[in-house]
Amino acid sequence: MKHLGIYPGSFDPLTNGHLDIVSRSLGLFEKIIIAVAQNSAKKYLFSIEERIELIKKSTSHMKHIEIDTFDGLLVDYCREKKSKAIIRGLRAVTDFEYEYAISLMNKELAPEIETVFLMASSENSFISSSIVKEVTMNGRDLPTKVPDAVNKALLKKFNIKQ
Ligand code: ADP
């Protein structure tokens, strides 16, 4: 499919920053696959099943979305799905270096696939899954920065009573 975009990530857990990229991408592509990474070398707070469930709950109001998992090389997954576009969000200069290196490597491996970068919107520019986990772990939740289902799951995970 020409207008199929793949949005890969850890989504550990999904934040409003991720959701913003998904909804803005839907203005550019006919369909988006949110591809949840299952990297055995990485340690996740939420299992792959939990991360998928939270994305499902948080995107239930959106159309033209598929949620899937992948391991191995992203470009191989894109080829398997016949997608020519990888979608990534860019927050800060720190994101840029890493994203630039990965996008060049992906271009080397699969020249027909483009990486499309969307800048984080100002209200989400400092949100990351790591910051959200760090704050919640220390007893404070961030209900305006993550979808409701994610906030509940974080509080439960860290055994925090509301
Ligand atoms: P990864 O481990 O692949 O970086 P993440 O779940 O951390 O997975 O991020 C997935 C993608 O979403 C990345 O392109 C990241 O830059 C982007 N992203 C994460 N948080 C935000 C945010 N607040 N605003 C915009 N893009 C974001």
JSON list of N, CA, C and O and ligand atoms in Angstrom, two decimals, residues 7-21 24 35 37 42 44 70 87-92 95 98-99 116-121 123-130 145, ligand 1:
[
{"chain": "A", "resi": 7, "resn": "TYR", "atom": "N", "xyz": [4.57, 3.26, 12.30]},
{"chain": "A", "resi": 7, "resn": "TYR", "atom": "CA", "xyz": [5.07, 4.03, 13.44]},
{"chain": "A", "resi": 7, "resn": "TYR", "atom": "C", "xyz": [5.61, 3.04, 14.48]},
{"chain": "A", "resi": 7, "resn": "TYR", "atom": "O", "xyz": [4.85, 2.45, 15.22]},
{"chain": "A", "resi": 8, "resn": "PRO", "atom": "N", "xyz": [6.94, 2.87, 14.47]},
{"chain": "A", "resi": 8, "resn": "PRO", "atom": "CA", "xyz": [7.53, 1.89, 15.39]},
{"chain": "A", "resi": 8, "resn": "PRO", "atom": "C", "xyz": [7.95, 2.54, 16.71]},
{"chain": "A", "resi": 8, "resn": "PRO", "atom": "O", "xyz": [8.27, 3.73, 16.76]},
{"chain": "A", "resi": 9, "resn": "GLY", "atom": "N", "xyz": [7.99, 1.76, 17.75]},
{"chain": "A", "resi": 9, "resn": "GLY", "atom": "CA", "xyz": [8.48, 2.29, 19.03]},
{"chain": "A", "resi": 9, "resn": "GLY", "atom": "C", "xyz": [8.33, 1.28, 20.13]},
{"chain": "A", "resi": 9, "resn": "GLY", "atom": "O", "xyz": [7.76, 0.20, 19.95]},
{"chain": "A", "resi": 10, "resn": "SER", "atom": "N", "xyz": [8.86, 1.66, 21.29]},
{"chain": "A", "resi": 10, "resn": "SER", "atom": "CA", "xyz": [8.74, 0.79, 22.47]},
{"chain": "A", "resi": 10, "resn": "SER", "atom": "C", "xyz": [7.35, 0.96, 23.10]},
{"chain": "A", "resi": 10, "resn": "SER", "atom": "O", "xyz": [6.78, 0.01, 23.62]},
{"chain": "A", "resi": 11, "resn": "PHE", "atom": "N", "xyz": [6.87, 2.19, 23.13]},
{"chain": "A", "resi": 11, "resn": "PHE", "atom": "CA", "xyz": [5.57, 2.50, 23.73]},
{"chain": "A", "resi": 11, "resn": "PHE", "atom": "C", "xyz": [5.46, 1.88, 25.13]},
{"chain": "A", "resi": 11, "resn": "PHE", "atom": "O", "xyz": [4.50, 1.18, 25.43]},
{"chain": "A", "resi": 12, "resn": "ASP", "atom": "N", "xyz": [6.45, 2.18, 25.96]},
{"chain": "A", "resi": 12, "resn": "ASP", "atom": "CA", "xyz": [6.54, 1.55, 27.29]},
{"chain": "A", "resi": 12, "resn": "ASP", "atom": "C", "xyz": [6.42, 2.57, 28.40]},
{"chain": "A", "resi": 12, "resn": "ASP", "atom": "O", "xyz": [7.42, 2.85, 29.08]},
{"chain": "A", "resi": 13, "resn": "PRO", "atom": "N", "xyz": [5.26, 3.19, 28.61]},
{"chain": "A", "resi": 13, "resn": "PRO", "atom": "CA", "xyz": [4.00, 2.99, 27.91]},
{"chain": "A", "resi": 13, "resn": "PRO", "atom": "C", "xyz": [3.73, 4.14, 26.94]},
{"chain": "A", "resi": 13, "resn": "PRO", "atom": "O", "xyz": [4.48, 5.11, 26.87]},
{"chain": "A", "resi": 14, "resn": "LEU", "atom": "N", "xyz": [2.59, 4.00, 26.24]},
{"chain": "A", "resi": 14, "resn": "LEU", "atom": "CA", "xyz": [2.13, 5.05, 25.31]},
{"chain": "A", "resi": 14, "resn": "LEU", "atom": "C", "xyz": [1.86, 6.35, 26.09]},
{"chain": "A", "resi": 14, "resn": "LEU", "atom": "O", "xyz": [1.31, 6.31, 27.18]},
{"chain": "A", "resi": 15, "resn": "THR", "atom": "N", "xyz": [2.28, 7.48, 25.51]},
{"chain": "A", "resi": 15, "resn": "THR", "atom": "CA", "xyz": [2.00, 8.78, 26.13]},
{"chain": "A", "resi": 15, "resn": "THR", "atom": "C", "xyz": [1.16, 9.63, 25.17]},
{"chain": "A", "resi": 15, "resn": "THR", "atom": "O", "xyz": [0.96, 9.24, 24.01]},
{"chain": "A", "resi": 16, "resn": "ASN", "atom": "N", "xyz": [0.75, 10.80, 25.65]},
{"chain": "A", "resi": 16, "resn": "ASN", "atom": "CA", "xyz": [0.00, 11.70, 24.77]},
{"chain": "A", "resi": 16, "resn": "ASN", "atom": "C", "xyz": [0.89, 12.21, 23.63]},
{"chain": "A", "resi": 16, "resn": "ASN", "atom": "O", "xyz": [0.39, 12.61, 22.58]},
{"chain": "A", "resi": 17, "resn": "GLY", "atom": "N", "xyz": [2.20, 12.19, 23.84]},
{"chain": "A", "resi": 17, "resn": "GLY", "atom": "CA", "xyz": [3.14, 12.57, 22.77]},
{"chain": "A", "resi": 17, "resn": "GLY", "atom": "C", "xyz": [3.05, 11.58, 21.62]},
{"chain": "A", "resi": 17, "resn": "GLY", "atom": "O", "xyz": [2.97, 11.96, 20.45]},
{"chain": "A", "resi": 18, "resn": "HIS", "atom": "N", "xyz": [3.05, 10.28, 21.95]},
{"chain": "A", "resi": 18, "resn": "HIS", "atom": "CA", "xyz": [2.89, 9.25, 20.91]},
{"chain": "A", "resi": 18, "resn": "HIS", "atom": "C", "xyz": [1.54, 9.41, 20.21]},
{"chain": "A", "resi": 18, "resn": "HIS", "atom": "O", "xyz": [1.45, 9.34, 18.98]},
{"chain": "A", "resi": 19, "resn": "LEU", "atom": "N", "xyz": [0.49, 9.62, 21.02]},
{"chain": "A", "resi": 19, "resn": "LEU", "atom": "CA", "xyz": [-0.86, 9.72, 20.44]},
{"chain": "A", "resi": 19, "resn": "LEU", "atom": "C", "xyz": [-0.96, 10.89, 19.46]},
{"chain": "A", "resi": 19, "resn": "LEU", "atom": "O", "xyz": [-1.63, 10.80, 18.43]},
{"chain": "A", "resi": 20, "resn": "ASP", "atom": "N", "xyz": [-0.28, 11.98, 19.81]},
{"chain": "A", "resi": 20, "resn": "ASP", "atom": "CA", "xyz": [-0.29, 13.16, 18.96]},
{"chain": "A", "resi": 20, "resn": "ASP", "atom": "C", "xyz": [0.36, 12.84, 17.60]},
{"chain": "A", "resi": 20, "resn": "ASP", "atom": "O", "xyz": [-0.15, 13.23, 16.54]},
{"chain": "A", "resi": 21, "resn": "ILE", "atom": "N", "xyz": [1.46, 12.08, 17.64]},
{"chain": "A", "resi": 21, "resn": "ILE", "atom": "CA", "xyz": [2.13, 11.70, 16.38]},
{"chain": "A", "resi": 21, "resn": "ILE", "atom": "C", "xyz": [1.19, 10.80, 15.56]},
{"chain": "A", "resi": 21, "resn": "ILE", "atom": "O", "xyz": [1.06, 10.96, 14.34]},
{"chain": "A", "resi": 24, "resn": "ARG", "atom": "N", "xyz": [-1.68, 12.94, 14.04]},
{"chain": "A", "resi": 24, "resn": "ARG", "atom": "CA", "xyz": [-1.20, 13.82, 12.95]},
{"chain": "A", "resi": 24, "resn": "ARG", "atom": "C", "xyz": [-0.78, 13.00, 11.72]},
{"chain": "A", "resi": 24, "resn": "ARG", "atom": "O", "xyz": [-0.99, 13.43, 10.59]},
{"chain": "A", "resi": 35, "resn": "ALA", "atom": "N", "xyz": [3.68, -0.17, 15.39]},
{"chain": "A", "resi": 35, "resn": "ALA", "atom": "CA", "xyz": [4.47, -1.42, 15.49]},
{"chain": "A", "resi": 35, "resn": "ALA", "atom": "C", "xyz": [5.24, -1.42, 16.80]},
{"chain": "A", "resi": 35, "resn": "ALA", "atom": "O", "xyz": [6.20, -0.65, 16.98]},
{"chain": "A", "resi": 37, "resn": "ALA", "atom": "N", "xyz": [7.76, -2.61, 19.45]},
{"chain": "A", "resi": 37, "resn": "ALA", "atom": "CA", "xyz": [9.03, -3.34, 19.39]},
{"chain": "A", "resi": 37, "resn": "ALA", "atom": "C", "xyz": [9.14, -4.38, 20.50]},
{"chain": "A", "resi": 37, "resn": "ALA", "atom": "O", "xyz": [8.81, -4.10, 21.65]},
{"chain": "A", "resi": 42, "resn": "LYS", "atom": "N", "xyz": [16.26, -5.31, 25.41]},
{"chain": "A", "resi": 42, "resn": "LYS", "atom": "CA", "xyz": [15.75, -4.17, 26.19]},
{"chain": "A", "resi": 42, "resn": "LYS", "atom": "C", "xyz": [14.89, -4.64, 27.35]},
{"chain": "A", "resi": 42, "resn": "LYS", "atom": "O", "xyz": [14.18, -5.64, 27.23]},
{"chain": "A", "resi": 44, "resn": "TYR", "atom": "N", "xyz": [11.71, -3.83, 29.55]},
{"chain": "A", "resi": 44, "resn": "TYR", "atom": "CA", "xyz": [10.50, -3.01, 29.52]},
{"chain": "A", "resi": 44, "resn": "TYR", "atom": "C", "xyz": [9.78, -3.09, 30.86]},
{"chain": "A", "resi": 44, "resn": "TYR", "atom": "O", "xyz": [9.84, -4.13, 31.54]},
{"chain": "A", "resi": 70, "resn": "PHE", "atom": "N", "xyz": [6.77, -6.25, 16.29]},
{"chain": "A", "resi": 70, "resn": "PHE", "atom": "CA", "xyz": [7.84, -6.71, 15.40]},
{"chain": "A", "resi": 70, "resn": "PHE", "atom": "C", "xyz": [9.10, -6.92, 16.21]},
{"chain": "A", "resi": 70, "resn": "PHE", "atom": "O", "xyz": [9.29, -6.32, 17.27]},
{"chain": "A", "resi": 87, "resn": "ILE", "atom": "N", "xyz": [7.50, 6.28, 10.34]},
{"chain": "A", "resi": 87, "resn": "ILE", "atom": "CA", "xyz": [7.17, 7.55, 11.00]},
{"chain": "A", "resi": 87, "resn": "ILE", "atom": "C", "xyz": [7.89, 7.61, 12.34]},
{"chain": "A", "resi": 87, "resn": "ILE", "atom": "O", "xyz": [7.86, 6.66, 13.12]},
{"chain": "A", "resi": 88, "resn": "ARG", "atom": "N", "xyz": [8.56, 8.75, 12.59]},
{"chain": "A", "resi": 88, "resn": "ARG", "atom": "CA", "xyz": [9.21, 8.94, 13.90]},
{"chain": "A", "resi": 88, "resn": "ARG", "atom": "C", "xyz": [8.91, 10.34, 14.40]},
{"chain": "A", "resi": 88, "resn": "ARG", "atom": "O", "xyz": [8.70, 11.27, 13.61]},
{"chain": "A", "resi": 89, "resn": "GLY", "atom": "N", "xyz": [8.88, 10.49, 15.71]},
{"chain": "A", "resi": 89, "resn": "GLY", "atom": "CA", "xyz": [8.67, 11.82, 16.30]},
{"chain": "A", "resi": 89, "resn": "GLY", "atom": "C", "xyz": [10.00, 12.39, 16.75]},
{"chain": "A", "resi": 89, "resn": "GLY", "atom": "O", "xyz": [10.88, 11.65, 17.18]},
{"chain": "A", "resi": 90, "resn": "LEU", "atom": "N", "xyz": [10.14, 13.69, 16.66]},
{"chain": "A", "resi": 90, "resn": "LEU", "atom": "CA", "xyz": [11.39, 14.34, 17.10]},
{"chain": "A", "resi": 90, "resn": "LEU", "atom": "C", "xyz": [11.07, 15.36, 18.18]},
{"chain": "A", "resi": 90, "resn": "LEU", "atom": "O", "xyz": [10.28, 16.27, 17.95]},
{"chain": "A", "resi": 91, "resn": "ARG", "atom": "N", "xyz": [11.68, 15.19, 19.34]},
{"chain": "A", "resi": 91, "resn": "ARG", "atom": "CA", "xyz": [11.44, 16.14, 20.42]},
{"chain": "A", "resi": 91, "resn": "ARG", "atom": "C", "xyz": [12.56, 17.17, 20.52]},
{"chain": "A", "resi": 91, "resn": "ARG", "atom": "O", "xyz": [12.36, 18.35, 20.39]},
{"chain": "A", "resi": 92, "resn": "ALA", "atom": "N", "xyz": [13.75, 16.72, 20.74]},
{"chain": "A", "resi": 92, "resn": "ALA", "atom": "CA", "xyz": [14.84, 17.66, 21.05]},
{"chain": "A", "resi": 92, "resn": "ALA", "atom": "C", "xyz": [16.05, 17.32, 20.22]},
{"chain": "A", "resi": 92, "resn": "ALA", "atom": "O", "xyz": [16.07, 16.37, 19.45]},
{"chain": "A", "resi": 95, "resn": "ASP", "atom": "N", "xyz": [17.18, 13.81, 20.51]},
{"chain": "A", "resi": 95, "resn": "ASP", "atom": "CA", "xyz": [16.50, 12.82, 19.65]},
{"chain": "A", "resi": 95, "resn": "ASP", "atom": "C", "xyz": [17.15, 12.80, 18.27]},
{"chain": "A", "resi": 95, "resn": "ASP", "atom": "O", "xyz": [17.30, 11.77, 17.66]},
{"chain": "A", "resi": 98, "resn": "TYR", "atom": "N", "xyz": [20.38, 10.50, 17.37]},
{"chain": "A", "resi": 98, "resn": "TYR", "atom": "CA", "xyz": [20.06, 9.08, 17.34]},
{"chain": "A", "resi": 98, "resn": "TYR", "atom": "C", "xyz": [19.19, 8.76, 16.12]},
{"chain": "A", "resi": 98, "resn": "TYR", "atom": "O", "xyz": [19.46, 7.83, 15.36]},
{"chain": "A", "resi": 99, "resn": "GLU", "atom": "N", "xyz": [18.16, 9.57, 15.93]},
{"chain": "A", "resi": 99, "resn": "GLU", "atom": "CA", "xyz": [17.22, 9.32, 14.83]},
{"chain": "A", "resi": 99, "resn": "GLU", "atom": "C", "xyz": [17.90, 9.46, 13.47]},
{"chain": "A", "resi": 99, "resn": "GLU", "atom": "O", "xyz": [17.59, 8.73, 12.53]},
{"chain": "A", "resi": 116, "resn": "VAL", "atom": "N", "xyz": [9.92, 9.49, 7.85]},
{"chain": "A", "resi": 116, "resn": "VAL", "atom": "CA", "xyz": [9.22, 10.78, 7.91]},
{"chain": "A", "resi": 116, "resn": "VAL", "atom": "C", "xyz": [9.23, 11.23, 9.37]},
{"chain": "A", "resi": 116, "resn": "VAL", "atom": "O", "xyz": [8.79, 10.49, 10.26]},
{"chain": "A", "resi": 117, "resn": "PHE", "atom": "N", "xyz": [9.78, 12.43, 9.60]},
{"chain": "A", "resi": 117, "resn": "PHE", "atom": "CA", "xyz": [9.86, 12.93, 10.98]},
{"chain": "A", "resi": 117, "resn": "PHE", "atom": "C", "xyz": [8.80, 13.99, 11.23]},
{"chain": "A", "resi": 117, "resn": "PHE", "atom": "O", "xyz": [8.67, 14.94, 10.46]},
{"chain": "A", "resi": 118, "resn": "LEU", "atom": "N", "xyz": [8.08, 13.83, 12.33]},
{"chain": "A", "resi": 118, "resn": "LEU", "atom": "CA", "xyz": [7.14, 14.86, 12.75]},
{"chain": "A", "resi": 118, "resn": "LEU", "atom": "C", "xyz": [7.68, 15.48, 14.03]},
{"chain": "A", "resi": 118, "resn": "LEU", "atom": "O", "xyz": [8.08, 14.76, 14.95]},
{"chain": "A", "resi": 119, "resn": "MET", "atom": "N", "xyz": [7.71, 16.81, 14.07]},
{"chain": "A", "resi": 119, "resn": "MET", "atom": "CA", "xyz": [8.21, 17.47, 15.28]},
{"chain": "A", "resi": 119, "resn": "MET", "atom": "C", "xyz": [7.16, 17.33, 16.38]},
{"chain": "A", "resi": 119, "resn": "MET", "atom": "O", "xyz": [5.96, 17.46, 16.12]},
{"chain": "A", "resi": 120, "resn": "ALA", "atom": "N", "xyz": [7.63, 17.10, 17.59]},
{"chain": "A", "resi": 120, "resn": "ALA", "atom": "CA", "xyz": [6.71, 17.02, 18.73]},
{"chain": "A", "resi": 120, "resn": "ALA", "atom": "C", "xyz": [5.99, 18.35, 18.88]},
{"chain": "A", "resi": 120, "resn": "ALA", "atom": "O", "xyz": [6.58, 19.41, 18.65]},
{"chain": "A", "resi": 121, "resn": "SER", "atom": "N", "xyz": [4.73, 18.30, 19.24]},
{"chain": "A", "resi": 121, "resn": "SER", "atom": "CA", "xyz": [4.01, 19.56, 19.46]},
{"chain": "A", "resi": 121, "resn": "SER", "atom": "C", "xyz": [4.50, 20.15, 20.78]},
{"chain": "A", "resi": 121, "resn": "SER", "atom": "O", "xyz": [5.01, 19.43, 21.66]},
{"chain": "A", "resi": 123, "resn": "GLU", "atom": "N", "xyz": [3.23, 21.23, 23.50]},
{"chain": "A", "resi": 123, "resn": "GLU", "atom": "CA", "xyz": [2.74, 20.75, 24.80]},
{"chain": "A", "resi": 123, "resn": "GLU", "atom": "C", "xyz": [3.24, 19.34, 25.14]},
{"chain": "A", "resi": 123, "resn": "GLU", "atom": "O", "xyz": [3.17, 18.92, 26.28]},
{"chain": "A", "resi": 124, "resn": "ASN", "atom": "N", "xyz": [3.75, 18.63, 24.13]},
{"chain": "A", "resi": 124, "resn": "ASN", "atom": "CA", "xyz": [4.22, 17.26, 24.38]},
{"chain": "A", "resi": 124, "resn": "ASN", "atom": "C", "xyz": [5.74, 17.14, 24.27]},
{"chain": "A", "resi": 124, "resn": "ASN", "atom": "O", "xyz": [6.28, 16.04, 24.41]},
{"chain": "A", "resi": 125, "resn": "SER", "atom": "N", "xyz": [6.40, 18.25, 24.04]},
{"chain": "A", "resi": 125, "resn": "SER", "atom": "CA", "xyz": [7.80, 18.16, 23.65]},
{"chain": "A", "resi": 125, "resn": "SER", "atom": "C", "xyz": [8.71, 17.62, 24.75]},
{"chain": "A", "resi": 125, "resn": "SER", "atom": "O", "xyz": [9.80, 17.14, 24.48]},
{"chain": "A", "resi": 126, "resn": "PHE", "atom": "N", "xyz": [8.29, 17.70, 26.01]},
{"chain": "A", "resi": 126, "resn": "PHE", "atom": "CA", "xyz": [9.17, 17.18, 27.07]},
{"chain": "A", "resi": 126, "resn": "PHE", "atom": "C", "xyz": [8.66, 15.85, 27.64]},
{"chain": "A", "resi": 126, "resn": "PHE", "atom": "O", "xyz": [9.23, 15.33, 28.59]},
{"chain": "A", "resi": 127, "resn": "ILE", "atom": "N", "xyz": [7.61, 15.29, 27.05]},
{"chain": "A", "resi": 127, "resn": "ILE", "atom": "CA", "xyz": [7.07, 14.04, 27.57]},
{"chain": "A", "resi": 127, "resn": "ILE", "atom": "C", "xyz": [7.80, 12.85, 26.96]},
{"chain": "A", "resi": 127, "resn": "ILE", "atom": "O", "xyz": [7.95, 12.75, 25.74]},
{"chain": "A", "resi": 128, "resn": "SER", "atom": "N", "xyz": [8.23, 11.97, 27.82]},
{"chain": "A", "resi": 128, "resn": "SER", "atom": "CA", "xyz": [8.77, 10.70, 27.33]},
{"chain": "A", "resi": 128, "resn": "SER", "atom": "C", "xyz": [8.23, 9.60, 28.24]},
{"chain": "A", "resi": 128, "resn": "SER", "atom": "O", "xyz": [7.86, 9.87, 29.40]},
{"chain": "A", "resi": 129, "resn": "SER", "atom": "N", "xyz": [8.22, 8.38, 27.74]},
{"chain": "A", "resi": 129, "resn": "SER", "atom": "CA", "xyz": [7.77, 7.26, 28.57]},
{"chain": "A", "resi": 129, "resn": "SER", "atom": "C", "xyz": [8.63, 7.18, 29.82]},
{"chain": "A", "resi": 129, "resn": "SER", "atom": "O", "xyz": [8.13, 6.92, 30.92]},
{"chain": "A", "resi": 130, "resn": "SER", "atom": "N", "xyz": [9.94, 7.42, 29.68]},
{"chain": "A", "resi": 130, "resn": "SER", "atom": "CA", "xyz": [10.84, 7.31, 30.83]},
{"chain": "A", "resi": 130, "resn": "SER", "atom": "C", "xyz": [10.50, 8.32, 31.92]},
{"chain": "A", "resi": 130, "resn": "SER", "atom": "O", "xyz": [10.46, 7.98, 33.10]},
{"chain": "A", "resi": 145, "resn": "LYS", "atom": "N", "xyz": [-0.76, 13.91, 30.84]},
{"chain": "A", "resi": 145, "resn": "LYS", "atom": "CA", "xyz": [0.31, 13.59, 29.88]},
{"chain": "A", "resi": 145, "resn": "LYS", "atom": "C", "xyz": [0.20, 12.21, 29.27]},
{"chain": "A", "resi": 145, "resn": "LYS", "atom": "O", "xyz": [0.92, 11.88, 28.32]},
{"chain": "B", "resi": 1, "resn": "ADP", "atom": "P1", "xyz": [11.93, 3.99, 20.85]},
{"chain": "B", "resi": 1, "resn": "ADP", "atom": "O1", "xyz": [12.49, 3.03, 21.86]},
{"chain": "B", "resi": 1, "resn": "ADP", "atom": "O2", "xyz": [11.81, 3.41, 19.49]},
{"chain": "B", "resi": 1, "resn": "ADP", "atom": "O3", "xyz": [12.57, 5.34, 20.84]},
{"chain": "B", "resi": 1, "resn": "ADP", "atom": "P2", "xyz": [9.62, 5.31, 22.04]},
{"chain": "B", "resi": 1, "resn": "ADP", "atom": "O4", "xyz": [8.33, 4.68, 22.46]},
{"chain": "B", "resi": 1, "resn": "ADP", "atom": "O5", "xyz": [10.43, 5.97, 23.10]},
{"chain": "B", "resi": 1, "resn": "ADP", "atom": "O6", "xyz": [10.40, 4.16, 21.30]},
{"chain": "B", "resi": 1, "resn": "ADP", "atom": "O7", "xyz": [9.35, 6.38, 20.90]},
{"chain": "B", "resi": 1, "resn": "ADP", "atom": "C1", "xyz": [8.75, 6.03, 19.68]},
{"chain": "B", "resi": 1, "resn": "ADP", "atom": "C2", "xyz": [8.75, 7.23, 18.77]},
{"chain": "B", "resi": 1, "resn": "ADP", "atom": "O8", "xyz": [7.90, 8.24, 19.31]},
{"chain": "B", "resi": 1, "resn": "ADP", "atom": "C3", "xyz": [10.12, 7.90, 18.60]},
{"chain": "B", "resi": 1, "resn": "ADP", "atom": "O9", "xyz": [10.22, 8.39, 17.28]},
{"chain": "B", "resi": 1, "resn": "ADP", "atom": "C4", "xyz": [10.07, 9.05, 19.58]},
{"chain": "B", "resi": 1, "resn": "ADP", "atom": "O10", "xyz": [10.94, 10.10, 19.22]},
{"chain": "B", "resi": 1, "resn": "ADP", "atom": "C5", "xyz": [8.62, 9.45, 19.45]},
{"chain": "B", "resi": 1, "resn": "ADP", "atom": "N1", "xyz": [8.14, 10.14, 20.65]},
{"chain": "B", "resi": 1, "resn": "ADP", "atom": "C6", "xyz": [8.23, 9.74, 21.93]},
{"chain": "B", "resi": 1, "resn": "ADP", "atom": "N2", "xyz": [7.70, 10.67, 22.76]},
{"chain": "B", "resi": 1, "resn": "ADP", "atom": "C7", "xyz": [7.26, 11.68, 21.98]},
{"chain": "B", "resi": 1, "resn": "ADP", "atom": "C8", "xyz": [6.64, 12.95, 22.24]},
{"chain": "B", "resi": 1, "resn": "ADP", "atom": "N3", "xyz": [6.39, 13.37, 23.46]},
{"chain": "B", "resi": 1, "resn": "ADP", "atom": "N4", "xyz": [6.32, 13.73, 21.18]},
{"chain": "B", "resi": 1, "resn": "ADP", "atom": "C9", "xyz": [6.61, 13.32, 19.92]},
{"chain": "B", "resi": 1, "resn": "ADP", "atom": "N5", "xyz": [7.21, 12.15, 19.60]},
{"chain": "B", "resi": 1, "resn": "ADP", "atom": "C10", "xyz": [7.53, 11.34, 20.62]}
]
